[in-house]
Short mmCIF file of C-alpha atoms and ligand atoms in Angstrom, two decimals:
data_model
loop_
_atom_site.label_atom_id
_atom_site.label_comp_id
_atom_site.label_asym_id
_atom_site.label_seq_id
_atom_site.Cartn_x
_atom_site.Cartn_y
_atom_site.Cartn_z
CA MET R 10 7.57 6.51 -24.31
CA LEU R 11 3.66 5.09 -22.52
CA VAL R 12 4.11 2.13 -20.29
CA LEU R 13 0.92 -0.01 -19.67
CA GLY R 14 0.63 -0.68 -16.39
CA ILE R 15 -0.63 -4.03 -14.42
CA GLU R 16 -1.65 -4.92 -10.52
CA THR R 17 -3.30 -7.50 -9.64
CA SER R 18 -0.86 -8.27 -6.22
CA CYS R 19 -4.33 -8.28 -4.18
CA ASP R 20 -7.96 -7.66 -4.09
CA ASP R 21 -7.69 -5.27 -7.20
CA THR R 22 -7.16 -5.00 -10.11
CA SER R 23 -6.26 -2.64 -12.44
CA ALA R 24 -4.65 -1.13 -15.60
CA ALA R 25 -3.17 2.27 -16.24
CA ILE R 26 -1.04 3.62 -19.18
CA ILE R 27 1.68 6.80 -17.86
CA ASP R 28 3.46 8.81 -20.14
CA SER R 29 6.55 9.17 -18.68
CA GLU R 30 6.77 12.54 -19.75
CA LYS R 31 3.50 13.78 -18.16
CA GLY R 32 2.02 10.76 -15.62
CA ILE R 33 -1.28 9.40 -15.83
CA ILE R 34 -3.36 9.20 -18.68
CA SER R 35 -5.62 6.45 -17.00
CA ASN R 36 -5.70 4.81 -14.57
CA VAL R 37 -8.19 1.92 -14.58
CA ILE R 38 -9.05 0.21 -10.70
CA ALA R 39 -11.92 -2.47 -9.68
CA ASN R 40 -12.25 -3.65 -6.53
CA GLN R 41 -13.65 -7.13 -5.26
CA ASN R 42 -14.90 -5.39 -2.15
CA SER R 43 -18.22 -7.31 -2.64
CA VAL R 44 -16.64 -10.37 -2.98
CA HIS R 45 -15.20 -9.79 0.20
CA ALA R 46 -17.06 -8.43 2.67
CA LYS R 47 -18.91 -11.44 4.20
CA TYR R 48 -15.80 -12.77 5.61
CA GLY R 49 -14.55 -9.41 6.17
CA GLY R 50 -10.97 -9.94 4.32
CA VAL R 51 -9.95 -11.13 1.54
CA VAL R 52 -10.54 -15.28 0.13
CA PRO R 53 -7.28 -16.22 -2.22
CA GLU R 54 -8.84 -17.91 -4.52
CA LEU R 55 -12.26 -16.12 -4.41
CA ALA R 56 -9.73 -12.97 -5.18
CA GLY R 57 -7.64 -14.86 -8.62
CA ARG R 58 -10.96 -16.49 -10.20
CA CYS R 59 -12.41 -12.66 -9.89
CA HIS R 60 -9.09 -10.50 -11.52
CA ILE R 61 -9.21 -13.58 -14.28
CA GLU R 62 -13.00 -12.13 -14.78
CA ASN R 63 -11.88 -9.12 -14.79
CA ILE R 64 -8.83 -8.91 -15.98
CA HIS R 65 -9.21 -8.21 -19.66
CA GLU R 66 -11.61 -5.20 -19.59
CA ILE R 67 -9.67 -3.88 -17.62
CA ILE R 68 -7.89 -3.66 -19.18
CA ASN R 69 -8.78 -2.63 -22.63
CA GLY R 70 -10.48 0.22 -19.95
CA ALA R 71 -7.92 1.86 -19.81
CA VAL R 72 -5.84 1.85 -23.22
CA LYS R 73 -9.68 2.95 -24.26
CA GLU R 74 -9.59 5.45 -20.91
CA ALA R 75 -5.87 6.51 -22.48
CA LYS R 76 -7.19 7.27 -26.00
CA ILE R 77 -4.82 4.77 -27.83
CA VAL R 78 -4.98 1.60 -29.76
CA LEU R 79 -2.74 -1.52 -27.31
CA SER R 80 0.67 -1.18 -30.49
CA ASP R 81 0.88 2.31 -29.11
CA ILE R 82 2.33 0.85 -26.14
CA ASP R 83 6.50 1.56 -25.54
CA LEU R 84 7.07 -0.58 -22.44
CA LEU R 85 4.66 -3.07 -20.18
CA ALA R 86 5.39 -3.49 -16.38
CA ALA R 87 3.50 -6.35 -14.11
CA THR R 88 3.62 -6.57 -10.07
CA GLN R 89 5.61 -9.59 -9.46
CA GLY R 90 4.77 -10.02 -5.97
CA PRO R 91 4.94 -9.71 -2.96
CA GLY R 92 0.77 -10.88 -2.45
CA LEU R 93 -1.49 -13.68 -3.22
CA VAL R 94 0.39 -16.10 -6.11
CA GLY R 95 -3.18 -16.82 -7.56
CA SER R 96 -4.15 -13.41 -7.95
CA LEU R 97 0.02 -11.82 -8.87
CA LEU R 98 -0.24 -14.63 -11.92
CA VAL R 99 -3.53 -13.51 -13.61
CA GLY R 100 -1.40 -10.07 -14.05
CA VAL R 101 1.87 -11.34 -14.63
CA ASN R 102 0.24 -13.95 -17.29
CA ALA R 103 -1.45 -11.43 -19.09
CA ALA R 104 1.21 -9.58 -19.31
CA LYS R 105 3.55 -11.47 -20.20
CA GLY R 106 0.98 -13.14 -23.22
CA LEU R 107 0.26 -9.04 -24.10
CA ALA R 108 4.35 -8.58 -24.19
CA PHE R 109 4.77 -11.32 -26.51
CA ALA R 110 2.22 -10.42 -28.83
CA LEU R 111 3.04 -6.75 -29.25
CA ASN R 112 6.94 -7.87 -29.47
CA LYS R 113 7.85 -4.74 -26.95
CA PRO R 114 10.15 -5.06 -23.19
CA LEU R 115 7.87 -6.43 -20.02
CA ILE R 116 9.88 -5.68 -16.62
CA GLY R 117 8.07 -7.85 -12.67
CA VAL R 118 7.48 -4.81 -10.79
CA ASN R 119 8.44 -4.87 -6.47
CA HIS R 120 4.13 -4.02 -4.88
CA LEU R 121 6.19 -2.57 -2.83
CA GLU R 122 8.41 -0.26 -4.79
CA GLY R 123 5.12 0.52 -6.56
CA HIS R 124 3.75 1.72 -3.39
CA LEU R 125 6.67 3.91 -2.84
CA LEU R 126 7.12 5.89 -6.09
CA ALA R 127 3.36 6.44 -6.04
CA ILE R 128 4.49 10.46 -4.54
CA PHE R 129 6.17 10.22 -7.78
CA LEU R 130 3.14 10.60 -11.15
CA GLN R 131 2.25 14.39 -8.66
CA GLU R 132 5.08 15.41 -7.36
CA GLU R 133 8.79 14.99 -7.11
CA VAL R 134 10.32 15.45 -3.31
CA PRO R 135 14.00 15.53 -3.14
CA PHE R 136 16.49 12.52 -2.34
CA PRO R 137 16.54 10.74 0.10
CA PHE R 138 14.02 10.35 2.16
CA LEU R 139 11.98 8.26 4.99
CA ALA R 140 8.90 6.92 3.88
CA LEU R 141 6.49 4.62 5.80
CA ILE R 142 4.58 1.61 3.93
CA VAL R 143 1.76 1.42 5.77
CA SER R 144 -1.01 -0.96 3.45
CA GLY R 145 -2.77 -3.85 4.08
CA GLY R 146 0.32 -6.50 3.99
CA HIS R 147 2.83 -4.58 5.06
CA THR R 148 3.96 -1.61 7.66
CA ASP R 149 7.71 -1.06 7.23
CA LEU R 150 10.13 1.97 7.47
CA TYR R 151 12.46 2.40 4.68
CA VAL R 152 14.86 5.59 3.73
CA VAL R 153 15.02 6.11 0.30
CA LYS R 154 17.56 7.44 -0.96
CA ASP R 155 17.55 7.18 -5.28
CA PHE R 156 15.15 5.15 -7.70
CA GLY R 157 15.82 1.59 -6.22
CA ASP R 158 18.35 1.98 -3.83
CA TYR R 159 16.01 1.49 -0.30
CA GLU R 160 17.11 0.73 3.12
CA ILE R 161 15.11 -1.29 5.58
CA LEU R 162 14.37 0.68 9.02
CA GLY R 163 11.98 -1.95 10.60
CA ARG R 164 8.36 -3.04 9.99
CA THR R 165 6.13 -5.40 11.99
CA ARG R 166 6.65 -7.93 13.41
CA ASP R 167 3.03 -9.49 13.37
CA ASP R 168 -0.12 -7.59 12.03
CA ALA R 169 0.54 -5.01 9.11
CA ALA R 170 -1.60 -2.09 10.43
CA GLY R 171 -4.49 -2.23 7.83
CA GLU R 172 -4.89 -6.06 8.82
CA SER R 173 -6.20 -4.84 12.12
CA PHE R 174 -8.14 -2.00 10.68
CA ASP R 175 -9.66 -4.86 9.10
CA LYS R 176 -9.65 -7.18 12.01
CA VAL R 177 -11.36 -4.69 14.37
CA ALA R 178 -14.22 -3.13 11.98
CA LYS R 179 -14.81 -7.18 11.95
CA MET R 180 -15.29 -7.38 15.67
CA LEU R 181 -17.56 -4.02 15.69
CA GLY R 182 -19.18 -4.94 12.95
CA LEU R 183 -18.61 -3.18 10.01
CA GLY R 184 -17.43 -3.94 6.60
CA TYR R 185 -14.62 -4.56 4.52
CA PRO R 186 -11.75 -2.89 3.32
CA GLY R 187 -12.16 -1.54 7.09
CA GLY R 188 -10.19 0.93 7.09
CA PRO R 189 -12.66 3.16 5.71
CA GLU R 190 -15.42 1.88 7.53
CA ILE R 191 -12.84 2.96 10.91
CA GLN R 192 -11.97 6.16 10.17
CA LYS R 193 -15.44 6.97 8.10
CA ILE R 194 -17.61 6.38 12.10
CA SER R 195 -14.54 7.60 14.66
CA LYS R 196 -16.06 10.99 13.24
CA SER R 197 -18.87 10.64 15.69
CA GLY R 198 -16.98 8.54 18.49
CA ASN R 199 -14.51 10.56 20.76
CA PRO R 200 -10.44 9.39 20.50
CA THR R 201 -10.02 9.60 24.31
CA ALA R 202 -12.32 7.11 25.57
CA ILE R 203 -10.33 3.88 25.90
CA LYS R 204 -6.98 4.76 26.79
CA PHE R 205 -5.75 1.43 24.61
CA PRO R 206 -2.17 0.53 24.49
CA ARG R 207 0.69 2.26 22.17
CA PRO R 208 2.66 -0.68 21.00
CA LEU R 209 6.05 0.15 21.09
CA PRO R 210 8.03 -3.25 21.08
CA ASN R 211 11.33 -1.71 22.15
CA LYS R 212 12.31 2.43 21.87
CA LYS R 213 15.45 2.03 20.18
CA SER R 214 13.52 -0.37 17.20
CA MET R 215 11.49 1.03 14.10
CA ASP R 216 9.49 -2.54 14.39
CA PHE R 217 5.79 -2.37 14.48
CA SER R 218 4.01 -4.46 16.27
CA PHE R 219 -0.13 -4.03 16.09
CA SER R 220 -1.28 -7.08 17.82
CA GLY R 221 -1.74 -6.73 21.21
CA LEU R 222 -3.31 -3.80 20.31
CA LYS R 223 -6.40 -5.77 18.36
CA THR R 224 -5.94 -8.24 20.99
CA ALA R 225 -6.49 -4.71 23.89
CA VAL R 226 -9.84 -4.26 21.50
CA ARG R 227 -10.55 -8.10 21.41
CA THR R 228 -10.65 -7.91 25.52
CA HIS R 229 -12.71 -4.48 25.88
CA LEU R 230 -15.43 -5.37 24.15
CA GLU R 231 -15.46 -9.29 25.67
CA LYS R 232 -15.85 -7.51 29.06
CA ARG R 233 -18.73 -5.19 27.25
CA ALA R 234 -20.62 -7.57 26.48
CA SER R 235 -20.50 -9.51 29.90
CA GLY R 236 -20.80 -6.19 31.97
CA LYS R 237 -17.53 -5.72 33.76
CA ILE R 238 -17.17 -2.25 32.37
CA GLU R 239 -18.56 1.06 31.17
CA GLU R 240 -20.18 0.66 27.89
CA PHE R 241 -18.79 3.16 25.11
CA SER R 242 -20.06 3.13 22.69
CA ILE R 243 -18.71 0.98 18.89
CA PRO R 244 -17.60 4.62 17.50
CA ASP R 245 -15.28 5.44 20.38
CA ILE R 246 -14.22 2.48 20.27
CA ALA R 247 -13.40 2.86 16.92
CA ALA R 248 -11.65 6.68 17.69
CA SER R 249 -9.24 5.08 19.56
CA PHE R 250 -8.73 2.15 18.20
CA GLN R 251 -7.38 4.95 15.05
CA GLU R 252 -6.26 7.38 17.50
CA ALA R 253 -3.78 5.03 19.07
CA VAL R 254 -2.63 2.79 15.05
CA THR R 255 -2.40 6.26 14.11
CA ASP R 256 0.03 7.62 16.81
CA VAL R 257 2.03 4.43 16.74
CA LEU R 258 2.45 5.22 13.58
CA VAL R 259 2.81 8.65 13.86
CA SER R 260 5.76 8.83 16.38
CA LYS R 261 8.16 5.67 15.13
CA ALA R 262 8.21 7.94 11.54
CA MET R 263 9.77 11.37 13.63
CA SER R 264 11.77 9.17 15.76
CA ALA R 265 13.24 7.69 12.51
CA ALA R 266 13.22 10.86 10.25
CA LYS R 267 14.71 12.09 13.69
CA ALA R 268 17.65 9.27 13.90
CA ASN R 269 18.29 9.18 9.65
CA ASP R 270 19.22 13.52 9.77
CA LEU R 271 15.79 13.04 7.02
CA ASP R 272 13.90 16.14 7.18
CA ARG R 273 11.56 14.41 4.54
CA ILE R 274 9.13 11.59 4.75
CA VAL R 275 6.48 9.98 2.29
CA VAL R 276 3.38 7.45 4.04
CA THR R 277 2.19 5.70 1.10
CA GLY R 278 0.44 2.37 1.10
CA GLY R 279 -3.99 2.31 1.91
CA VAL R 280 -3.88 3.31 5.19
CA ALA R 281 -1.58 6.79 4.57
CA ALA R 282 -5.45 7.17 3.16
CA ASN R 283 -6.22 8.26 6.31
CA ALA R 284 -7.80 11.02 7.70
CA ASN R 285 -6.21 11.09 11.09
CA LEU R 286 -3.43 9.48 10.28
CA ARG R 287 -2.44 13.16 7.30
CA LEU R 288 -3.05 15.28 9.79
CA LYS R 289 -1.99 13.89 13.13
CA MET R 290 1.22 13.25 11.06
CA THR R 291 1.44 16.30 9.24
CA GLU R 292 1.12 18.20 12.40
CA ALA R 293 3.63 16.46 14.44
CA GLY R 294 6.17 17.36 11.18
CA GLU R 295 5.90 21.07 11.17
CA GLU R 296 7.01 20.86 15.34
CA ASN R 297 9.83 19.70 14.46
CA GLY R 298 10.93 20.58 10.80
CA ILE R 299 9.53 17.19 8.90
CA THR R 300 7.61 17.73 5.76
CA ALA R 301 4.96 14.95 5.79
CA HIS R 302 4.07 13.75 1.49
CA PHE R 303 1.32 11.92 0.60
CA PRO R 304 0.16 10.83 -2.40
CA LYS R 305 -4.05 11.45 -2.88
CA PRO R 306 -5.50 8.69 -1.17
CA VAL R 307 -6.99 6.52 -5.02
CA LEU R 308 -2.45 7.03 -5.39
CA CYS R 309 -2.26 5.05 -2.02
CA THR R 310 -4.19 2.05 -2.09
CA ASP R 311 -3.43 -0.49 -5.00
CA ASN R 312 -3.18 1.05 -7.80
CA ALA R 313 -1.03 -0.08 -12.09
CA ALA R 314 -0.31 3.54 -12.15
CA MET R 315 2.13 3.13 -9.35
CA ILE R 316 3.26 -0.07 -11.10
CA ALA R 317 4.22 2.03 -14.23
CA LEU R 318 6.14 3.60 -12.95
CA ALA R 319 8.66 1.73 -10.96
CA GLY R 320 8.01 -1.03 -14.13
CA LEU R 321 9.48 2.82 -15.94
CA LYS R 322 12.76 3.69 -13.08
CA LYS R 323 13.33 -0.18 -13.44
CA TYR R 324 13.71 0.30 -17.62
CA GLN R 325 15.27 2.98 -16.76
CA ARG R 326 17.91 1.64 -14.74
CA ASN R 327 18.42 -1.87 -17.00
CA PRO R 328 17.07 -1.50 -20.43
CA ASP R 329 17.53 -5.71 -21.38
CA LEU R 330 15.35 -6.82 -17.98
CA GLY R 331 12.63 -6.43 -20.71
CA ASN R 332 13.54 -8.55 -22.76
CA ASP R 333 13.93 -11.37 -20.08
CA TYR R 334 10.38 -12.22 -19.72
CA PHE R 335 10.02 -15.63 -20.18
CA GLU R 336 10.81 -16.72 -16.70
CA LEU R 337 9.34 -14.14 -14.64
CA ASP R 338 8.13 -15.30 -11.41
CA ALA R 339 4.74 -14.42 -9.40
CA LYS R 340 6.52 -13.99 -5.95
CA ALA R 341 4.57 -14.11 -2.78
CA ASN R 342 7.90 -13.05 -0.77
CA LEU R 343 9.59 -10.14 -2.19
CA PRO R 344 12.06 -8.70 -0.68
CA LEU R 345 12.37 -4.77 -1.98
CA THR R 346 16.10 -4.52 -0.55
CA ASP R 347 16.58 -6.97 -4.36
CA CYS R 348 14.99 -3.92 -5.88
CA LYS R 349 18.51 -2.67 -7.20
CA GLU R 350 20.60 -5.37 -8.18
CA GLN R 351 17.65 -6.31 -9.90
O1 KG4 X 425 -2.25 -0.90 -0.05
P1 KG4 X 425 -3.68 -1.46 -0.32
O2 KG4 X 425 -4.58 -0.65 -1.12
O3 KG4 X 425 -3.21 -2.90 -0.02
C1 KG4 X 425 -2.40 -3.74 -0.49
O4 KG4 X 425 -1.19 -3.12 -0.71
O5 KG4 X 425 -2.83 -3.97 1.33
O6 KG4 X 425 -3.71 -1.38 1.34
C2 KG4 X 425 -4.90 -1.51 1.72
C3 KG4 X 425 -5.61 -1.27 3.39
C4 KG4 X 425 -6.27 -2.43 4.48
O7 KG4 X 425 -5.67 -3.41 4.69
C5 KG4 X 425 -7.56 -0.58 4.60
O8 KG4 X 425 -7.95 -1.62 5.47
C6 KG4 X 425 -6.37 -0.54 4.17
O9 KG4 X 425 -5.81 -0.31 3.38
N1 KG4 X 425 -7.49 1.49 4.47
C7 KG4 X 425 -7.44 2.29 5.04
C8 KG4 X 425 -8.06 3.31 5.11
N2 KG4 X 425 -8.57 3.29 3.14
C9 KG4 X 425 -7.66 1.58 3.11
N3 KG4 X 425 -6.92 2.11 6.74
C10 KG4 X 425 -6.78 3.77 7.43
N4 KG4 X 425 -8.34 4.69 6.84
C11 KG4 X 425 -8.17 4.12 6.09
N5 KG4 X 425 -8.84 5.43 4.86
ZN1 ZN X 426 -0.17 -2.29 -2.26
#
């Protein structure tokens, strides 16, 4: 079965073709980094406009790269939410138009389910496992019991980890998106130069909080500017910040896995592309008898292959859903725990 996935939840326009037997055939992604860079974050109106400009070329690109024609597609899947409504609408409506023209089923996909299942595009991970979704909009812990069966354990109470990377990068005068920039500059910095706080709101709770850490960096920069403290370099500040974020993510993920008797962790979402996080999670896992799995970086950040796979799994659970797409609408908020009922 050939599935066309379409992803436009934030600032990446992506289309992919996956084969239910062979996996990814094409996965075309266009970012809008140059459009948003000068603002240090995504501007929703500009994001929606860019998706409109790019969507047809990206879909045609994915079809061409897969060496198929549109009528070969058996199923369509598009991100329905959560995300920016103006962005989501572009993908949802392009998918509806194509599904109608091709007379093929269409499934609305939860973006978070896409991130959760991205790992299955490269390897089989036995259920159950702990999943940490760590992206620009989310920092969530789930027990993944089966396809479509997800239990939330905790989430961020304020900023997502990726959001804190982006905001701190902006404060440090680095580019957008901030995560890769901080990772790059941190290579020449000392991660133990500054002891930033490791916010763990409540040891028993599985929730996260990153806004205090961001404020700690801002306060440090203000004191540095007024000459009140020793002047550390920008790479030292970036490396110390990255160390604090990854310490928190690793320690929460380890305690959640242990508390739920899980010996496998899947780390996914844009921040899971971070080399420091991948290394520390793997090492902590080895110490605790827990295997850490990561999708390769291109499957961690937003991409349509993961949406095609999540759509395929949802369709296999309930094929009738594929014919019901006239009512499909973009949703800014869409909890993942609704997946089982849909
Ligand atoms: O999953 P994603 O592509 O989009 C959302 O669903 O949010 O994640 C984007 C986030 C951005 O905040 C970006 O700075 C962060 O992932 N990110 C990274 C890295 N690559 C992307 N953060 C840390 N290190 C990276 N290498
Ligand atoms: Zn995402």
